[in-house]
PDB file of C-alpha atoms and ligand atoms in Angstrom:
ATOM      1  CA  UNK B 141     -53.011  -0.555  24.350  1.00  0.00           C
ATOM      2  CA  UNK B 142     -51.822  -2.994  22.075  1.00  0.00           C
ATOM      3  CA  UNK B 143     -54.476  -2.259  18.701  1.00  0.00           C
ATOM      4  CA  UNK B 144     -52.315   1.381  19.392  1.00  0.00           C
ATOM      5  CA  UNK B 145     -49.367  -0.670  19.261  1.00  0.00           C
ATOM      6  CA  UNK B 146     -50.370  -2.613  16.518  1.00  0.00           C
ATOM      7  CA  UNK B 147     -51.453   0.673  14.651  1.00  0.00           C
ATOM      8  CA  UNK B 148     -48.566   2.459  15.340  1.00  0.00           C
ATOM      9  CA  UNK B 149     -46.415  -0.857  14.165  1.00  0.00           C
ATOM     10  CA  UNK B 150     -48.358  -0.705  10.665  1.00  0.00           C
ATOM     11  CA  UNK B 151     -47.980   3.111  10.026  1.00  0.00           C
ATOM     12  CA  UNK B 152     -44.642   3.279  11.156  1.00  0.00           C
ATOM     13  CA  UNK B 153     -43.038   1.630   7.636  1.00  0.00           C
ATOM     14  CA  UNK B 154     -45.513   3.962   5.280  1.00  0.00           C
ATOM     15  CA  UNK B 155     -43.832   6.737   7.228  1.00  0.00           C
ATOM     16  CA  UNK B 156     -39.736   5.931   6.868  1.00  0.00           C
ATOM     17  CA  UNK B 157     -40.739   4.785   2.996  1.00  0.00           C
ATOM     18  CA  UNK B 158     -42.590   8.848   2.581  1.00  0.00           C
ATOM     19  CA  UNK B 159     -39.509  10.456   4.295  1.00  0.00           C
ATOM     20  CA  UNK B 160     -36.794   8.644   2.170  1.00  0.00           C
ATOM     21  CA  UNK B 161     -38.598   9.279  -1.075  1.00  0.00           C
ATOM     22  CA  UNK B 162     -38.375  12.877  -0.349  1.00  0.00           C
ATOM     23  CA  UNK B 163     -34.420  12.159   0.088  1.00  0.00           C
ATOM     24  CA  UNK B 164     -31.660  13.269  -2.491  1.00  0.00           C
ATOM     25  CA  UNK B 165     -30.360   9.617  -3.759  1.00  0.00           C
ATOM     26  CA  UNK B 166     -27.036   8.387  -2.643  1.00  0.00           C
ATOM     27  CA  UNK B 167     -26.409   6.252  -5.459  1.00  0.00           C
ATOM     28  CA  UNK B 168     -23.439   7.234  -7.347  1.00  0.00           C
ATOM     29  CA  UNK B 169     -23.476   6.127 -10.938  1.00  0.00           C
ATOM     30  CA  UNK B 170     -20.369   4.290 -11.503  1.00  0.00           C
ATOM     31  CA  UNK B 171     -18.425   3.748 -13.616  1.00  0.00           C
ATOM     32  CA  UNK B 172     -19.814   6.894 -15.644  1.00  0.00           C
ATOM     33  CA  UNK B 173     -19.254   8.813 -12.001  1.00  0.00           C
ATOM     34  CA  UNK B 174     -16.029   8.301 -10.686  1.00  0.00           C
ATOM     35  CA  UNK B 175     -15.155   8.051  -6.810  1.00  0.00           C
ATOM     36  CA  UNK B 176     -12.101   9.863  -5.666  1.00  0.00           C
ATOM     37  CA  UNK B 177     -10.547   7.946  -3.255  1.00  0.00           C
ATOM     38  CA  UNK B 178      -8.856   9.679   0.036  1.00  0.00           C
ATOM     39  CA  UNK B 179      -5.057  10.114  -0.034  1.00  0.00           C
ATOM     40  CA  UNK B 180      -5.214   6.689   2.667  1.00  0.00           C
ATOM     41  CA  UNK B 181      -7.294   4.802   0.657  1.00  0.00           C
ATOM     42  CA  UNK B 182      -5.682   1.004   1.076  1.00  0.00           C
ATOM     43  CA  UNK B 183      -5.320   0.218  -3.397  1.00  0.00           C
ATOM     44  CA  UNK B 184      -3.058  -1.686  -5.411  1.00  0.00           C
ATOM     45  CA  UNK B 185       0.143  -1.805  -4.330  1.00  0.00           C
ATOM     46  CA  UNK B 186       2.863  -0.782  -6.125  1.00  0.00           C
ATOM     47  CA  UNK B 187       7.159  -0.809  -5.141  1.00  0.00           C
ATOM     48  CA  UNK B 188       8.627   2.645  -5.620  1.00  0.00           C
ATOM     49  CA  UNK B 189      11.934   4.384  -6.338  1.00  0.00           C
ATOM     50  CA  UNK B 190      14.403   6.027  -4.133  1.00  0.00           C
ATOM     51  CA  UNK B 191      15.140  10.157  -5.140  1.00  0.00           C
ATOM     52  CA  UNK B 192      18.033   8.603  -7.346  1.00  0.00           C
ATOM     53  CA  UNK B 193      15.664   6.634  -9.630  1.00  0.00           C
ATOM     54  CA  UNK B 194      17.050   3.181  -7.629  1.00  0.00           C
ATOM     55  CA  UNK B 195      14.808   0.609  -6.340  1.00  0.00           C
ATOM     56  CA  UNK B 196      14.069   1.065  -2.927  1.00  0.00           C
ATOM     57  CA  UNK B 197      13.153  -2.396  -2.276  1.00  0.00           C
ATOM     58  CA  UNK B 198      16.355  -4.046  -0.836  1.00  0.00           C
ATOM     59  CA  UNK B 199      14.501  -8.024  -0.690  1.00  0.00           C
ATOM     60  CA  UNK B 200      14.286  -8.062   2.948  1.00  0.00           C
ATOM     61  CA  UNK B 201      11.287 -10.539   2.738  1.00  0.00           C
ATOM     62  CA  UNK B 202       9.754  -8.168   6.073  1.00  0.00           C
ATOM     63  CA  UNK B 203       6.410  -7.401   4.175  1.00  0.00           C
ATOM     64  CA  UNK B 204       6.206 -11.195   3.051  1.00  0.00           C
ATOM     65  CA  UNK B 205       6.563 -12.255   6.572  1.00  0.00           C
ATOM     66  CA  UNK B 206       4.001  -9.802   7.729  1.00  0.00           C
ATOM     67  CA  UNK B 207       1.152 -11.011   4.521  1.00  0.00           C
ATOM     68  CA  UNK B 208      -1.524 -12.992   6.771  1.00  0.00           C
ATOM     69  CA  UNK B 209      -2.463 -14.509   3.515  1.00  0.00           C
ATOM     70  CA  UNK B 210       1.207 -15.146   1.815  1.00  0.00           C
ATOM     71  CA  UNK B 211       0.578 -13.354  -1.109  1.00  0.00           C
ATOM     72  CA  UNK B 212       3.699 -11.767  -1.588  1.00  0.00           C
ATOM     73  CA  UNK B 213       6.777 -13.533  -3.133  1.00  0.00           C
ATOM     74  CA  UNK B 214      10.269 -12.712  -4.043  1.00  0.00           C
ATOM     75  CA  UNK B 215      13.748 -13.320  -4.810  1.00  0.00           C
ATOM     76  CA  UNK B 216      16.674 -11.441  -3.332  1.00  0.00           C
ATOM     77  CA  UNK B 217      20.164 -11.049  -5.002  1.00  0.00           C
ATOM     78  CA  UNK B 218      23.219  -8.520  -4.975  1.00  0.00           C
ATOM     79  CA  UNK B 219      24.471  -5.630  -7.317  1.00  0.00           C
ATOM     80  CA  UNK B 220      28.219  -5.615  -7.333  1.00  0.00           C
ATOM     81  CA  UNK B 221      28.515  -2.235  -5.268  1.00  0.00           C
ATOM     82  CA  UNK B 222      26.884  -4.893  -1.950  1.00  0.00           C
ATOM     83  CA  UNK B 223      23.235  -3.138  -2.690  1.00  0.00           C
ATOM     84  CA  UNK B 224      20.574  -6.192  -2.500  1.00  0.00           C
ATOM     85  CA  UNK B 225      17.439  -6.262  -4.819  1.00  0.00           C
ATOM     86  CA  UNK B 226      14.622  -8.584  -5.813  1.00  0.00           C
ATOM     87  CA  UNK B 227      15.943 -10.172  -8.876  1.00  0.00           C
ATOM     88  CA  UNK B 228      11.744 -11.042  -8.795  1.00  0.00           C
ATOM     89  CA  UNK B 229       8.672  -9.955  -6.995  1.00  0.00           C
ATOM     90  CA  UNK B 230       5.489 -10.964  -7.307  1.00  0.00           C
ATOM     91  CA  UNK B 231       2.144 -10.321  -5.744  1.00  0.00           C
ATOM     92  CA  UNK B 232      -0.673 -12.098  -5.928  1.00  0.00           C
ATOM     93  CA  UNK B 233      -3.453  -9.605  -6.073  1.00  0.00           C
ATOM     94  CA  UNK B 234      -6.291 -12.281  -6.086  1.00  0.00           C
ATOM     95  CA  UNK B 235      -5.664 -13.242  -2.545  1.00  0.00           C
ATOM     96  CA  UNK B 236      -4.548 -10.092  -1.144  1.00  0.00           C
ATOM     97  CA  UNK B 237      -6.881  -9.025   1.221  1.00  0.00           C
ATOM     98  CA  UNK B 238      -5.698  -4.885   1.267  1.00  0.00           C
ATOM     99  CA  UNK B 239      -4.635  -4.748   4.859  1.00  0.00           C
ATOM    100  CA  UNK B 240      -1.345  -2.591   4.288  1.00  0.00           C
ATOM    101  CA  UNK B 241       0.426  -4.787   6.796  1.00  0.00           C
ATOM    102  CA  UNK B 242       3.370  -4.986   4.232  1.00  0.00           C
ATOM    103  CA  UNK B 243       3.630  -1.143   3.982  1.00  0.00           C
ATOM    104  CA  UNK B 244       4.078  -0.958   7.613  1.00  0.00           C
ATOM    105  CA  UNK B 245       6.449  -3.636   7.472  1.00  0.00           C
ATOM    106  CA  UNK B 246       8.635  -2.357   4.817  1.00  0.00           C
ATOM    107  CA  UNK B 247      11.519  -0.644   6.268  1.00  0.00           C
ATOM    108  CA  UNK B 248      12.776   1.210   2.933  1.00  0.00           C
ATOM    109  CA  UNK B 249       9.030   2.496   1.629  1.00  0.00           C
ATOM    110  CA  UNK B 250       9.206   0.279  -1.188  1.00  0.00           C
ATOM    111  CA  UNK B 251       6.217  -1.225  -0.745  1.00  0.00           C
ATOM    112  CA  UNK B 252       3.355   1.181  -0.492  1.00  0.00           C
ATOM    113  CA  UNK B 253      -0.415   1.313  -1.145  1.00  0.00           C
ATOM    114  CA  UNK B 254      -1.931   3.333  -3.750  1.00  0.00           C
ATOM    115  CA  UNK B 255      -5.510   4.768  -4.680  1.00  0.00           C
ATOM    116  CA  UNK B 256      -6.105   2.568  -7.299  1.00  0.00           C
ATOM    117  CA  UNK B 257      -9.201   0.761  -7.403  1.00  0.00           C
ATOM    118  CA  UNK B 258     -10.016  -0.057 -10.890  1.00  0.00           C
ATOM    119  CA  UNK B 259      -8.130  -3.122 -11.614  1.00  0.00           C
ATOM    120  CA  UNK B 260     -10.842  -6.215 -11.797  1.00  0.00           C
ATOM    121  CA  UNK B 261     -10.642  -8.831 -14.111  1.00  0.00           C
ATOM    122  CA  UNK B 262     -12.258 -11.586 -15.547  1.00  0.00           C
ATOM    123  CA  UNK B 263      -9.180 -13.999 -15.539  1.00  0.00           C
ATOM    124  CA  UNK B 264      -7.649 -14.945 -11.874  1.00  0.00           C
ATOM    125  CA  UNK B 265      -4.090 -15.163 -13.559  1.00  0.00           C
ATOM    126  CA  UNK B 266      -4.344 -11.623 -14.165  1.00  0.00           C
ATOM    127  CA  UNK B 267      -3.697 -10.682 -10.912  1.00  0.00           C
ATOM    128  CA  UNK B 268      -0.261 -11.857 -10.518  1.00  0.00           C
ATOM    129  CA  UNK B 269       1.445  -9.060 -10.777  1.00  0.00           C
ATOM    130  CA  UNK B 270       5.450  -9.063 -11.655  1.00  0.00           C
ATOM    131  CA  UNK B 271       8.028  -6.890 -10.468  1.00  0.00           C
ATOM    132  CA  UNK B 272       7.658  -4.739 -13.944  1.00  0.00           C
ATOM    133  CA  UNK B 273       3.827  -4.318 -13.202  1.00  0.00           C
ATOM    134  CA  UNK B 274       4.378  -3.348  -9.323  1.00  0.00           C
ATOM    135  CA  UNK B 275       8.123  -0.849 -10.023  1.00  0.00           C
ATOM    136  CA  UNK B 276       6.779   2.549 -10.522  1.00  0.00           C
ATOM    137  CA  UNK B 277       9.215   5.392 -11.793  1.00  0.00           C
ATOM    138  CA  UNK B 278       8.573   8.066  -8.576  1.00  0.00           C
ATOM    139  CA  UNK B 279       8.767   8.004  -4.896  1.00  0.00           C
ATOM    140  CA  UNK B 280       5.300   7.263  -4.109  1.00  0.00           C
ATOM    141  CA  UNK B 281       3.789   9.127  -1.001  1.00  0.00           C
ATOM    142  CA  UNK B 282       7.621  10.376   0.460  1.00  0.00           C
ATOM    143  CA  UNK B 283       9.561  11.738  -2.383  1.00  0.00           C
ATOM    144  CA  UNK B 284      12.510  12.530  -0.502  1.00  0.00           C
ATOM    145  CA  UNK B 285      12.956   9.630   1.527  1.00  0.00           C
ATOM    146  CA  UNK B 286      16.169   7.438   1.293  1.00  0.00           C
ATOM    147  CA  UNK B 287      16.831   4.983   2.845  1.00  0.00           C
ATOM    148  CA  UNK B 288      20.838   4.107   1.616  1.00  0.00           C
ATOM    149  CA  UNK B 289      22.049   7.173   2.713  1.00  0.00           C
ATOM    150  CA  UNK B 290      20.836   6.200   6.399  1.00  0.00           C
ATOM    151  CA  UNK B 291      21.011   2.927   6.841  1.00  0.00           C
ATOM    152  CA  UNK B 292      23.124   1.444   3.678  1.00  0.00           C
ATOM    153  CA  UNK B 293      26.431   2.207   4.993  1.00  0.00           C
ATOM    154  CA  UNK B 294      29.523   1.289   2.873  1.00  0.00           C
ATOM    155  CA  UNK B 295      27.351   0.798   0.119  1.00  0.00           C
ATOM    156  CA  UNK B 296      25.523   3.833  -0.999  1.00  0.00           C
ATOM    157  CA  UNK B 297      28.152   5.776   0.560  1.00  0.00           C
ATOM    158  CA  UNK B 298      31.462   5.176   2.291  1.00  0.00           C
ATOM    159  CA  UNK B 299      31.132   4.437   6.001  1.00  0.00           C
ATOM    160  CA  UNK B 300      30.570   7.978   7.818  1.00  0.00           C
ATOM    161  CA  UNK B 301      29.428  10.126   4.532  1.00  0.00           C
ATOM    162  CA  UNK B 302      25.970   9.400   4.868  1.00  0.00           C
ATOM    163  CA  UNK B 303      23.266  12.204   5.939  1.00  0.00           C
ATOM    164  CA  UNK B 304      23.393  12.449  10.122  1.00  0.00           C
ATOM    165  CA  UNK B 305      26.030   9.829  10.214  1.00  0.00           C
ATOM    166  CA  UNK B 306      29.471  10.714  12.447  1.00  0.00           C
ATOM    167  CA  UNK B 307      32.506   9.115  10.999  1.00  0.00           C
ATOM    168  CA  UNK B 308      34.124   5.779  12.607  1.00  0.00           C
ATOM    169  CA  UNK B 309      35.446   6.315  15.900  1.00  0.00           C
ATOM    170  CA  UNK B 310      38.836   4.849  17.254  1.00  0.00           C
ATOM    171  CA  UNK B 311      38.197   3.834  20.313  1.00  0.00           C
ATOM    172  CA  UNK B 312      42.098   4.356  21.522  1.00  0.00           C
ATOM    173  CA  UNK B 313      41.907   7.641  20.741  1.00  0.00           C
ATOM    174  CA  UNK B 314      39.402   7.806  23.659  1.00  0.00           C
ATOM    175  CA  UNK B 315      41.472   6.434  25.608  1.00  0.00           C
ATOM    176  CA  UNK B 316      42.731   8.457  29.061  1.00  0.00           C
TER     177      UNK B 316
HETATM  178  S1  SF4 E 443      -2.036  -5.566   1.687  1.00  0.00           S
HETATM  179 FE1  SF4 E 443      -2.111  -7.223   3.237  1.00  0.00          FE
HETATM  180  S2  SF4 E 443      -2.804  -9.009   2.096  1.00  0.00           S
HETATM  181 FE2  SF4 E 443      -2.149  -7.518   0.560  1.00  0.00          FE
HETATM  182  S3  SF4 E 443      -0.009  -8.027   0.123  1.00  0.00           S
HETATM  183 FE3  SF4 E 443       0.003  -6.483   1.757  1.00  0.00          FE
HETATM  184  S4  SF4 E 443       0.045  -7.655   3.692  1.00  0.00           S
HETATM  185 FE4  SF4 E 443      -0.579  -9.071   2.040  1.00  0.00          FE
HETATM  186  S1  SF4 E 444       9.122  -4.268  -0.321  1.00  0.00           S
HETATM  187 FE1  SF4 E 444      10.064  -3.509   1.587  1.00  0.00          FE
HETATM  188  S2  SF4 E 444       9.626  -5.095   3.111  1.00  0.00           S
HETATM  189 FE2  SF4 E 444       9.263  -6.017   1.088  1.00  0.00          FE
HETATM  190  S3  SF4 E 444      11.209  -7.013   0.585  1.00  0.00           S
HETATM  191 FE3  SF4 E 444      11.249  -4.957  -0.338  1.00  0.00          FE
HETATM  192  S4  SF4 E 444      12.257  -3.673   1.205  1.00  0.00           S
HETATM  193 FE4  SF4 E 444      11.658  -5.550   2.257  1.00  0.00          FE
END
């Protein structure tokens, strides 16, 4: 019983090694042969525009808070209008580990993660990435989304001229 074993034990490699040789090869030759990402695929991250060409990111520090590895850094200041920006943002890309906590995190869409894979590099400086690398010109994966006309009352727009947004209500005029 056991010399079948032991038999069995000793032809059993020969035979997976025969199989896979007859097997189409899964190697993709890269970087000649490109992958193609899906649409989810967790990239670089990059801060997008709002449909009027603004910055959506309003320096709420959310996706910084939410970084398990702090690698997200940034400045907040005020336009005149009351609108708040990052006067800078910076990611470091060497210690981000591409979790997309921050996208979830980000209230406005700024932040959001893009199929972009091909960005190694030799020197670790390289991958701090500025506020002029990260700010694309487009809305990323919502176009239409926006968030000032929701939530940035009295700034964006006057106080009740916002998309789904009543007017003020006195509340003596509800009065009996
Ligand atoms: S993807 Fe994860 S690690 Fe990278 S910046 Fe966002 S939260 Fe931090
Ligand atoms: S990217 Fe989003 S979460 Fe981060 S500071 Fe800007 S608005 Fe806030």
């Amino acid at each position: 019983m056991s010399l079948w074993r032991d038999i069995q034990g000793t032809l059993q490699p020969f035979w997976v090694t025969l199989r896979n040789m007859m097997r189409k090869p899964v190697t993709r030759q890269y970087p000649e042969e490109k992958t193609v990402p899906s649409f989810r695929y967790r990239g670089r991250l990059v801060l997008t525009r709002d449909p009027q060409g603004e910055e959506r990111c309003v320096a709420c520090h959310m996706c910084s808070a939410a970084c398990p590895v702090d690698c997200i850094s940034m400045q907040a200041a005020e336009a005149e209008d009351g609108r708040r920006y990052a006067a800078w943002f910076r990611i470091n890309f060497a210690r981000c580990i591409f979790c997309g906590l921050c996208t979830e995190a980000c209230p406005t869409l700024a932040i959001q993660m893009t199929t972009d894979y091909e960005f190694a590099k030799r020197d670790p400086l390289h991958f701090v990435y500025e506020k002029d690398d990260l700010l694309i010109h487009d809305g990323g994966k919502d176009l239409h989304y926006d968030f000032y006309r929701h939530a940035g009352i009295g700034v964006a727009n006057p106080r009740g001229k916002n998309a789904d947004e009543y007017g003020p209500v006195d509340p003596r005029s509800l009065l009996p």
